[in-house]
Amino acid sequence: MIFAGTFAELAARARALAGDGTSRTLLGIAGAPGSGKTTLARALVACLAADPPPGAAPGQWVAHVPMDGFHLADVALRRLGRAGRKGAPDTFDAAGYAALLGRLRADDAEVTVWAPQFERDLEQPLAGAVGVAPAARLVVTEGNYLLLDDPAWRPVADALDEVWFCASDERERLRRLVARHVEFGKSPAHAAAWVRDVDGPNTDLVAATAGRADLVVPGDVLAGLGPAGQSA
Ligand SMILES: Nc1ncnc2c1ncn2[C@@H]1O[C@H](COP(=O)(O)OP(=O)(O)O)[C@@H](O)[C@H]1O
Ligand SMILES: [Mg+2]
């Protein structure tokens, strides 16, 4: 189903998914590299955090856990001979991600669940960077491979209550992706080659999973919001 409403209506859908908060809800956002997953997740979390349901802990009731944190470190990729394919499905710790989602679902009232985060400046994952407090009733998690039909990744989709798919204009997505690689240190030529040769096959894998999403979210839903996903 393609979502045809406004950003406010999309945020309302996420809020409704969380229900009365008796159990913790996990919402996934999938999409190709550069399609706007992180931007959408940040915008949703910022919008919902600013307006908590009655009785919920402000700033804690909604959390953002990126799949990107489960990138294998370069030291491991070199050992595996996969450094040149960083970003492909087998360069992530899929089982570790699924296990973390399982811990989040377990919803232990005594435990803050710590997740890793991908540091773009280092291009490395950093453990213990994202804390999900027991008060978090809605967790938004986002990444390329949430809907991959692969034995390693199926437990991820199984752990999620709903998965949305970020659709985006292809030329715009490619432009943003090259710009991001350049921003974080690649030359324009290297960035363009990387997007074609490394990100390209990954994008095809992700695009093939859109049909499994509960909702397809067009990029223009974020029109009017700034690039960081904050209200403009
Ligand atoms: N709807 C949008 N409008 C304008 N810029 C956007 C939008 N969505 C994403 N961007 C920009 O595109 C780039 C990639 O977005 P990002 O959310 O990081 O994608 P992803 O997490 O899917 O890789 C970022 O520089 C972001 O600021
Ligand atoms: Mg991202």
PDB file of C-alpha atoms and ligand atoms in Angstrom:
ATOM      1  CA  MET A   1       0.000   0.000   0.000  1.00  0.00           C
ATOM      2  CA  ILE A   2       1.352   3.397  -0.935  1.00  0.00           C
ATOM      3  CA  PHE A   3       0.928   6.037   1.729  1.00  0.00           C
ATOM      4  CA  ALA A   4      -0.841   9.090   0.362  1.00  0.00           C
ATOM      5  CA  GLY A   5      -1.223  11.307   3.438  1.00  0.00           C
ATOM      6  CA  THR A   6       0.768  14.011   5.191  1.00  0.00           C
ATOM      7  CA  PHE A   7       3.740  13.655   7.511  1.00  0.00           C
ATOM      8  CA  ALA A   8       1.461  14.406  10.481  1.00  0.00           C
ATOM      9  CA  GLU A   9      -0.806  11.528   9.426  1.00  0.00           C
ATOM     10  CA  LEU A  10       2.198   9.239   9.108  1.00  0.00           C
ATOM     11  CA  ALA A  11       3.329  10.172  12.623  1.00  0.00           C
ATOM     12  CA  ALA A  12      -0.220   9.498  13.851  1.00  0.00           C
ATOM     13  CA  ARG A  13      -0.031   6.015  12.317  1.00  0.00           C
ATOM     14  CA  ALA A  14       3.202   5.328  14.231  1.00  0.00           C
ATOM     15  CA  ARG A  15       1.603   6.567  17.435  1.00  0.00           C
ATOM     16  CA  ALA A  16      -1.467   4.367  16.891  1.00  0.00           C
ATOM     17  CA  LEU A  17       0.812   1.371  16.294  1.00  0.00           C
ATOM     18  CA  ALA A  18       2.270   1.879  19.767  1.00  0.00           C
ATOM     19  CA  GLY A  19      -1.243   1.485  21.189  1.00  0.00           C
ATOM     20  CA  ASP A  20      -1.527   1.945  24.942  1.00  0.00           C
ATOM     21  CA  GLY A  21       2.137   1.039  25.477  1.00  0.00           C
ATOM     22  CA  THR A  22       1.418  -2.113  27.493  1.00  0.00           C
ATOM     23  CA  SER A  23       3.957  -3.909  25.343  1.00  0.00           C
ATOM     24  CA  ARG A  24       6.818  -2.325  23.420  1.00  0.00           C
ATOM     25  CA  THR A  25       6.232  -1.754  19.692  1.00  0.00           C
ATOM     26  CA  LEU A  26       8.948  -2.027  17.035  1.00  0.00           C
ATOM     27  CA  LEU A  27       8.486  -0.112  13.795  1.00  0.00           C
ATOM     28  CA  GLY A  28      10.953  -0.765  10.959  1.00  0.00           C
ATOM     29  CA  ILE A  29      11.851   1.530   8.073  1.00  0.00           C
ATOM     30  CA  ALA A  30      13.545  -0.128   5.089  1.00  0.00           C
ATOM     31  CA  GLY A  31      14.771   1.350   1.826  1.00  0.00           C
ATOM     32  CA  ALA A  32      17.705   1.673  -0.532  1.00  0.00           C
ATOM     33  CA  PRO A  33      20.908   3.460   0.517  1.00  0.00           C
ATOM     34  CA  GLY A  34      20.268   7.217   0.474  1.00  0.00           C
ATOM     35  CA  SER A  35      16.480   6.842   0.170  1.00  0.00           C
ATOM     36  CA  GLY A  36      15.844   8.853   3.335  1.00  0.00           C
ATOM     37  CA  LYS A  37      15.371   6.188   6.036  1.00  0.00           C
ATOM     38  CA  THR A  38      17.424   7.942   8.701  1.00  0.00           C
ATOM     39  CA  THR A  39      15.861  11.292   7.840  1.00  0.00           C
ATOM     40  CA  LEU A  40      12.354   9.844   8.123  1.00  0.00           C
ATOM     41  CA  ALA A  41      13.140   8.005  11.376  1.00  0.00           C
ATOM     42  CA  ARG A  42      14.617  11.160  12.945  1.00  0.00           C
ATOM     43  CA  ALA A  43      11.648  13.235  11.826  1.00  0.00           C
ATOM     44  CA  LEU A  44       9.179  10.728  13.283  1.00  0.00           C
ATOM     45  CA  VAL A  45      11.052  10.391  16.556  1.00  0.00           C
ATOM     46  CA  ALA A  46      11.419  14.181  16.920  1.00  0.00           C
ATOM     47  CA  CYS A  47       7.724  14.716  16.208  1.00  0.00           C
ATOM     48  CA  LEU A  48       6.525  11.972  18.570  1.00  0.00           C
ATOM     49  CA  ALA A  49       8.993  12.770  21.356  1.00  0.00           C
ATOM     50  CA  ALA A  50       7.746  16.347  21.413  1.00  0.00           C
ATOM     51  CA  ASP A  51       4.194  15.160  22.022  1.00  0.00           C
ATOM     52  CA  PRO A  52       4.193  12.123  24.351  1.00  0.00           C
ATOM     53  CA  PRO A  53       0.989  10.234  25.115  1.00  0.00           C
ATOM     54  CA  PRO A  54      -0.513  10.822  28.572  1.00  0.00           C
ATOM     55  CA  GLY A  55       1.644   9.238  31.262  1.00  0.00           C
ATOM     56  CA  ALA A  56       4.578   8.515  28.906  1.00  0.00           C
ATOM     57  CA  ALA A  57       8.099   9.696  29.732  1.00  0.00           C
ATOM     58  CA  PRO A  58       8.887  12.739  27.550  1.00  0.00           C
ATOM     59  CA  GLY A  59      12.027  12.206  25.502  1.00  0.00           C
ATOM     60  CA  GLN A  60      12.125   8.508  26.424  1.00  0.00           C
ATOM     61  CA  TRP A  61       8.925   6.970  25.145  1.00  0.00           C
ATOM     62  CA  VAL A  62      10.160   6.782  21.551  1.00  0.00           C
ATOM     63  CA  ALA A  63      13.656   5.648  20.501  1.00  0.00           C
ATOM     64  CA  HIS A  64      15.687   5.375  17.281  1.00  0.00           C
ATOM     65  CA  VAL A  65      17.905   2.327  16.716  1.00  0.00           C
ATOM     66  CA  PRO A  66      19.691   2.234  13.327  1.00  0.00           C
ATOM     67  CA  MET A  67      20.585  -1.099  11.687  1.00  0.00           C
ATOM     68  CA  ASP A  68      23.784   0.661  10.538  1.00  0.00           C
ATOM     69  CA  GLY A  69      25.285   0.098  13.979  1.00  0.00           C
ATOM     70  CA  PHE A  70      25.603  -3.586  13.051  1.00  0.00           C
ATOM     71  CA  HIS A  71      28.157  -2.906  10.298  1.00  0.00           C
ATOM     72  CA  LEU A  72      31.117  -5.228  10.877  1.00  0.00           C
ATOM     73  CA  ALA A  73      34.264  -3.294  11.757  1.00  0.00           C
ATOM     74  CA  ASP A  74      36.924  -2.857   9.047  1.00  0.00           C
ATOM     75  CA  VAL A  75      39.255  -5.117  10.990  1.00  0.00           C
ATOM     76  CA  ALA A  76      36.717  -7.956  10.659  1.00  0.00           C
ATOM     77  CA  LEU A  77      35.901  -7.176   7.011  1.00  0.00           C
ATOM     78  CA  ARG A  78      39.602  -7.341   6.113  1.00  0.00           C
ATOM     79  CA  ARG A  79      39.892 -10.678   7.863  1.00  0.00           C
ATOM     80  CA  LEU A  80      36.906 -11.935   5.832  1.00  0.00           C
ATOM     81  CA  GLY A  81      38.184 -10.404   2.571  1.00  0.00           C
ATOM     82  CA  ARG A  82      34.978  -8.284   2.323  1.00  0.00           C
ATOM     83  CA  ALA A  83      36.373  -4.775   2.835  1.00  0.00           C
ATOM     84  CA  GLY A  84      35.637  -3.841  -0.781  1.00  0.00           C
ATOM     85  CA  ARG A  85      31.978  -4.773  -0.376  1.00  0.00           C
ATOM     86  CA  LYS A  86      31.214  -2.857   2.820  1.00  0.00           C
ATOM     87  CA  GLY A  87      27.446  -2.332   2.937  1.00  0.00           C
ATOM     88  CA  ALA A  88      26.485  -5.688   1.377  1.00  0.00           C
ATOM     89  CA  PRO A  89      24.170  -7.880   3.488  1.00  0.00           C
ATOM     90  CA  ASP A  90      26.971 -10.184   4.650  1.00  0.00           C
ATOM     91  CA  THR A  91      29.024  -7.243   5.940  1.00  0.00           C
ATOM     92  CA  PHE A  92      26.535  -6.763   8.802  1.00  0.00           C
ATOM     93  CA  ASP A  93      26.009  -8.780  11.966  1.00  0.00           C
ATOM     94  CA  ALA A  94      22.426  -9.727  11.055  1.00  0.00           C
ATOM     95  CA  ALA A  95      22.085 -12.234  13.906  1.00  0.00           C
ATOM     96  CA  GLY A  96      23.341  -9.661  16.382  1.00  0.00           C
ATOM     97  CA  TYR A  97      20.780  -7.155  15.122  1.00  0.00           C
ATOM     98  CA  ALA A  98      17.968  -9.736  15.362  1.00  0.00           C
ATOM     99  CA  ALA A  99      19.093 -10.601  18.900  1.00  0.00           C
ATOM    100  CA  LEU A 100      19.006  -6.930  19.880  1.00  0.00           C
ATOM    101  CA  LEU A 101      15.486  -6.604  18.455  1.00  0.00           C
ATOM    102  CA  GLY A 102      14.551  -9.681  20.511  1.00  0.00           C
ATOM    103  CA  ARG A 103      15.895  -8.010  23.648  1.00  0.00           C
ATOM    104  CA  LEU A 104      13.902  -4.889  22.818  1.00  0.00           C
ATOM    105  CA  ARG A 105      10.759  -6.994  22.374  1.00  0.00           C
ATOM    106  CA  ALA A 106      11.384  -8.722  25.706  1.00  0.00           C
ATOM    107  CA  ASP A 107      10.706  -5.297  27.226  1.00  0.00           C
ATOM    108  CA  ASP A 108      12.491  -5.887  30.537  1.00  0.00           C
ATOM    109  CA  ALA A 109      11.395  -3.081  32.851  1.00  0.00           C
ATOM    110  CA  GLU A 110      14.769  -3.109  34.662  1.00  0.00           C
ATOM    111  CA  VAL A 111      17.103  -2.971  31.675  1.00  0.00           C
ATOM    112  CA  THR A 112      18.356  -0.224  29.387  1.00  0.00           C
ATOM    113  CA  VAL A 113      19.199  -1.947  26.099  1.00  0.00           C
ATOM    114  CA  TRP A 114      22.387  -0.565  24.547  1.00  0.00           C
ATOM    115  CA  ALA A 115      22.802  -0.608  20.777  1.00  0.00           C
ATOM    116  CA  PRO A 116      25.797   0.212  18.573  1.00  0.00           C
ATOM    117  CA  GLN A 117      25.854   3.138  16.179  1.00  0.00           C
ATOM    118  CA  PHE A 118      27.688   3.618  12.883  1.00  0.00           C
ATOM    119  CA  GLU A 119      30.058   6.574  13.202  1.00  0.00           C
ATOM    120  CA  ARG A 120      30.259   8.141   9.761  1.00  0.00           C
ATOM    121  CA  ASP A 121      33.433  10.091  10.578  1.00  0.00           C
ATOM    122  CA  LEU A 122      35.219   6.855  11.478  1.00  0.00           C
ATOM    123  CA  GLU A 123      33.165   4.708   9.086  1.00  0.00           C
ATOM    124  CA  GLN A 124      33.109   2.207  11.956  1.00  0.00           C
ATOM    125  CA  PRO A 125      30.485   0.892  14.367  1.00  0.00           C
ATOM    126  CA  LEU A 126      30.716   2.063  17.948  1.00  0.00           C
ATOM    127  CA  ALA A 127      29.325  -0.195  20.689  1.00  0.00           C
ATOM    128  CA  GLY A 128      27.077   1.096  23.440  1.00  0.00           C
ATOM    129  CA  ALA A 129      26.209   4.360  21.702  1.00  0.00           C
ATOM    130  CA  VAL A 130      22.390   4.208  21.718  1.00  0.00           C
ATOM    131  CA  GLY A 131      20.515   3.550  24.947  1.00  0.00           C
ATOM    132  CA  VAL A 132      16.892   2.400  24.879  1.00  0.00           C
ATOM    133  CA  ALA A 133      15.375   3.095  28.286  1.00  0.00           C
ATOM    134  CA  PRO A 134      12.725   0.811  29.792  1.00  0.00           C
ATOM    135  CA  ALA A 135      10.267   3.699  29.294  1.00  0.00           C
ATOM    136  CA  ALA A 136      10.616   3.433  25.498  1.00  0.00           C
ATOM    137  CA  ARG A 137       7.260   2.184  24.213  1.00  0.00           C
ATOM    138  CA  LEU A 138       7.948   2.692  20.498  1.00  0.00           C
ATOM    139  CA  VAL A 139      11.286   1.846  18.899  1.00  0.00           C
ATOM    140  CA  VAL A 140      11.896   3.007  15.341  1.00  0.00           C
ATOM    141  CA  THR A 141      14.610   0.967  13.667  1.00  0.00           C
ATOM    142  CA  GLU A 142      15.799   1.583  10.126  1.00  0.00           C
ATOM    143  CA  GLY A 143      18.165   0.118   7.574  1.00  0.00           C
ATOM    144  CA  ASN A 144      18.631  -1.392   4.142  1.00  0.00           C
ATOM    145  CA  TYR A 145      17.950  -5.048   4.807  1.00  0.00           C
ATOM    146  CA  LEU A 146      15.004  -5.243   7.187  1.00  0.00           C
ATOM    147  CA  LEU A 147      12.860  -7.056   4.603  1.00  0.00           C
ATOM    148  CA  LEU A 148      15.493  -9.258   2.987  1.00  0.00           C
ATOM    149  CA  ASP A 149      14.142 -12.749   2.267  1.00  0.00           C
ATOM    150  CA  ASP A 150      17.262 -14.518   3.462  1.00  0.00           C
ATOM    151  CA  PRO A 151      17.718 -16.944   6.368  1.00  0.00           C
ATOM    152  CA  ALA A 152      20.076 -14.525   8.117  1.00  0.00           C
ATOM    153  CA  TRP A 153      17.671 -11.570   7.869  1.00  0.00           C
ATOM    154  CA  ARG A 154      14.196 -13.131   8.230  1.00  0.00           C
ATOM    155  CA  PRO A 155      14.350 -13.018  12.043  1.00  0.00           C
ATOM    156  CA  VAL A 156      14.702  -9.227  11.746  1.00  0.00           C
ATOM    157  CA  ALA A 157      11.412  -8.799   9.863  1.00  0.00           C
ATOM    158  CA  ASP A 158       9.780 -11.313  12.206  1.00  0.00           C
ATOM    159  CA  ALA A 159      10.691  -9.133  15.212  1.00  0.00           C
ATOM    160  CA  LEU A 160       9.015  -6.012  13.793  1.00  0.00           C
ATOM    161  CA  ASP A 161       5.369  -5.028  14.198  1.00  0.00           C
ATOM    162  CA  GLU A 162       5.246  -3.103  10.945  1.00  0.00           C
ATOM    163  CA  VAL A 163       7.802  -2.230   8.260  1.00  0.00           C
ATOM    164  CA  TRP A 164       7.586   0.824   6.047  1.00  0.00           C
ATOM    165  CA  PHE A 165       9.577   1.247   2.855  1.00  0.00           C
ATOM    166  CA  CYS A 166      11.091   4.586   1.796  1.00  0.00           C
ATOM    167  CA  ALA A 167      10.498   5.231  -1.870  1.00  0.00           C
ATOM    168  CA  SER A 168      12.497   8.016  -3.491  1.00  0.00           C
ATOM    169  CA  ASP A 169      13.216   9.544  -6.850  1.00  0.00           C
ATOM    170  CA  GLU A 170      16.100   7.485  -8.251  1.00  0.00           C
ATOM    171  CA  ARG A 171      18.154  10.353  -9.676  1.00  0.00           C
ATOM    172  CA  GLU A 172      17.796  12.337  -6.480  1.00  0.00           C
ATOM    173  CA  ARG A 173      18.739   9.304  -4.372  1.00  0.00           C
ATOM    174  CA  LEU A 174      21.910   8.716  -6.436  1.00  0.00           C
ATOM    175  CA  ARG A 175      22.847  12.400  -6.198  1.00  0.00           C
ATOM    176  CA  ARG A 176      22.468  12.359  -2.403  1.00  0.00           C
ATOM    177  CA  LEU A 177      24.384   9.131  -2.061  1.00  0.00           C
ATOM    178  CA  VAL A 178      27.396  10.411  -4.046  1.00  0.00           C
ATOM    179  CA  ALA A 179      27.285  13.665  -2.051  1.00  0.00           C
ATOM    180  CA  ARG A 180      27.330  11.736   1.232  1.00  0.00           C
ATOM    181  CA  HIS A 181      30.337   9.626   0.197  1.00  0.00           C
ATOM    182  CA  VAL A 182      32.171  12.821  -0.801  1.00  0.00           C
ATOM    183  CA  GLU A 183      31.224  14.539   2.462  1.00  0.00           C
ATOM    184  CA  PHE A 184      32.783  11.660   4.396  1.00  0.00           C
ATOM    185  CA  GLY A 185      36.053  11.619   2.483  1.00  0.00           C
ATOM    186  CA  LYS A 186      35.801   9.902  -0.899  1.00  0.00           C
ATOM    187  CA  SER A 187      36.882  11.774  -4.050  1.00  0.00           C
ATOM    188  CA  PRO A 188      33.984  12.524  -6.445  1.00  0.00           C
ATOM    189  CA  ALA A 189      35.264   9.881  -8.893  1.00  0.00           C
ATOM    190  CA  HIS A 190      35.695   7.257  -6.170  1.00  0.00           C
ATOM    191  CA  ALA A 191      32.257   8.117  -4.774  1.00  0.00           C
ATOM    192  CA  ALA A 192      30.578   7.724  -8.162  1.00  0.00           C
ATOM    193  CA  ALA A 193      32.349   4.385  -8.780  1.00  0.00           C
ATOM    194  CA  TRP A 194      31.417   3.165  -5.282  1.00  0.00           C
ATOM    195  CA  VAL A 195      27.750   4.074  -5.780  1.00  0.00           C
ATOM    196  CA  ARG A 196      27.724   2.212  -9.111  1.00  0.00           C
ATOM    197  CA  ASP A 197      29.764  -0.868  -8.217  1.00  0.00           C
ATOM    198  CA  VAL A 198      29.194  -1.409  -4.490  1.00  0.00           C
ATOM    199  CA  ASP A 199      25.971   0.373  -3.545  1.00  0.00           C
ATOM    200  CA  GLY A 200      24.311  -0.551  -6.881  1.00  0.00           C
ATOM    201  CA  PRO A 201      23.946  -4.308  -6.300  1.00  0.00           C
ATOM    202  CA  ASN A 202      22.886  -3.632  -2.682  1.00  0.00           C
ATOM    203  CA  THR A 203      20.216  -1.242  -3.941  1.00  0.00           C
ATOM    204  CA  ASP A 204      18.843  -3.924  -6.276  1.00  0.00           C
ATOM    205  CA  LEU A 205      18.571  -6.362  -3.371  1.00  0.00           C
ATOM    206  CA  VAL A 206      16.722  -3.804  -1.265  1.00  0.00           C
ATOM    207  CA  ALA A 207      14.403  -2.683  -4.083  1.00  0.00           C
ATOM    208  CA  ALA A 208      13.258  -6.289  -4.529  1.00  0.00           C
ATOM    209  CA  THR A 209      11.942  -6.310  -0.939  1.00  0.00           C
ATOM    210  CA  ALA A 210       9.537  -3.357  -1.247  1.00  0.00           C
ATOM    211  CA  GLY A 211       6.586  -5.657  -1.934  1.00  0.00           C
ATOM    212  CA  ARG A 212       6.867  -7.108   1.569  1.00  0.00           C
ATOM    213  CA  ALA A 213       6.466  -3.739   3.267  1.00  0.00           C
ATOM    214  CA  ASP A 214       3.269  -2.862   5.127  1.00  0.00           C
ATOM    215  CA  LEU A 215       3.447   0.652   3.727  1.00  0.00           C
ATOM    216  CA  VAL A 216       5.444   2.409   1.005  1.00  0.00           C
ATOM    217  CA  VAL A 217       6.277   5.995   1.952  1.00  0.00           C
ATOM    218  CA  PRO A 218       6.981   8.394  -0.936  1.00  0.00           C
ATOM    219  CA  GLY A 219       9.899  10.813  -0.405  1.00  0.00           C
ATOM    220  CA  ASP A 220       7.713  13.880  -0.750  1.00  0.00           C
ATOM    221  CA  VAL A 221       6.000  13.074   2.566  1.00  0.00           C
ATOM    222  CA  LEU A 222       8.986  14.858   4.093  1.00  0.00           C
ATOM    223  CA  ALA A 223       8.621  17.934   1.887  1.00  0.00           C
ATOM    224  CA  GLY A 224       8.646  20.997   4.085  1.00  0.00           C
ATOM    225  CA  LEU A 225      10.822  19.339   6.701  1.00  0.00           C
ATOM    226  CA  GLY A 226      14.490  20.321   6.806  1.00  0.00           C
ATOM    227  CA  PRO A 227      17.283  17.905   5.791  1.00  0.00           C
ATOM    228  CA  ALA A 228      17.808  16.791   9.383  1.00  0.00           C
ATOM    229  CA  GLY A 229      14.129  15.917   9.547  1.00  0.00           C
ATOM    230  CA  GLN A 230      13.251  18.744  11.906  1.00  0.00           C
ATOM    231  CA  SER A 231      10.233  20.899  11.246  1.00  0.00           C
ATOM    232  CA  ALA A 232      11.270  23.799   9.064  1.00  0.00           C
TER     233      ALA A 232
HETATM  234  N1  LIG B   1      12.888  14.111   1.955  1.00  0.00           N
HETATM  235  C1  LIG B   1      14.119  14.643   1.887  1.00  0.00           C
HETATM  236  N2  LIG B   1      14.303  15.887   1.437  1.00  0.00           N
HETATM  237  C2  LIG B   1      15.542  16.400   1.316  1.00  0.00           C
HETATM  238  N3  LIG B   1      16.696  15.752   1.626  1.00  0.00           N
HETATM  239  C3  LIG B   1      16.563  14.507   2.078  1.00  0.00           C
HETATM  240  C4  LIG B   1      15.282  13.885   2.250  1.00  0.00           C
HETATM  241  N4  LIG B   1      15.471  12.634   2.710  1.00  0.00           N
HETATM  242  C5  LIG B   1      16.800  12.488   2.814  1.00  0.00           C
HETATM  243  N5  LIG B   1      17.461  13.610   2.443  1.00  0.00           N
HETATM  244  C6  LIG B   1      18.923  13.789   2.398  1.00  0.00           C
HETATM  245  O1  LIG B   1      19.437  12.700   1.612  1.00  0.00           O
HETATM  246  C7  LIG B   1      20.582  12.139   2.210  1.00  0.00           C
HETATM  247  C8  LIG B   1      20.328  10.684   2.493  1.00  0.00           C
HETATM  248  O2  LIG B   1      19.289  10.582   3.446  1.00  0.00           O
HETATM  249  P1  LIG B   1      19.350   9.531   4.626  1.00  0.00           P
HETATM  250  O3  LIG B   1      18.154   9.763   5.464  1.00  0.00           O
HETATM  251  O4  LIG B   1      20.682   9.569   5.279  1.00  0.00           O
HETATM  252  O5  LIG B   1      19.191   8.169   3.787  1.00  0.00           O
HETATM  253  P2  LIG B   1      19.381   6.663   4.260  1.00  0.00           P
HETATM  254  O6  LIG B   1      19.346   6.637   5.754  1.00  0.00           O
HETATM  255  O7  LIG B   1      18.228   5.942   3.616  1.00  0.00           O
HETATM  256  O8  LIG B   1      20.690   6.211   3.679  1.00  0.00           O
HETATM  257  C9  LIG B   1      20.866  12.956   3.463  1.00  0.00           C
HETATM  258  O9  LIG B   1      21.845  13.912   3.133  1.00  0.00           O
HETATM  259  C10 LIG B   1      19.539  13.618   3.772  1.00  0.00           C
HETATM  260  O10 LIG B   1      19.734  14.867   4.405  1.00  0.00           O
HETATM  261 MG    MG B   2      20.834   6.030   7.080  1.00  0.00          MG
END
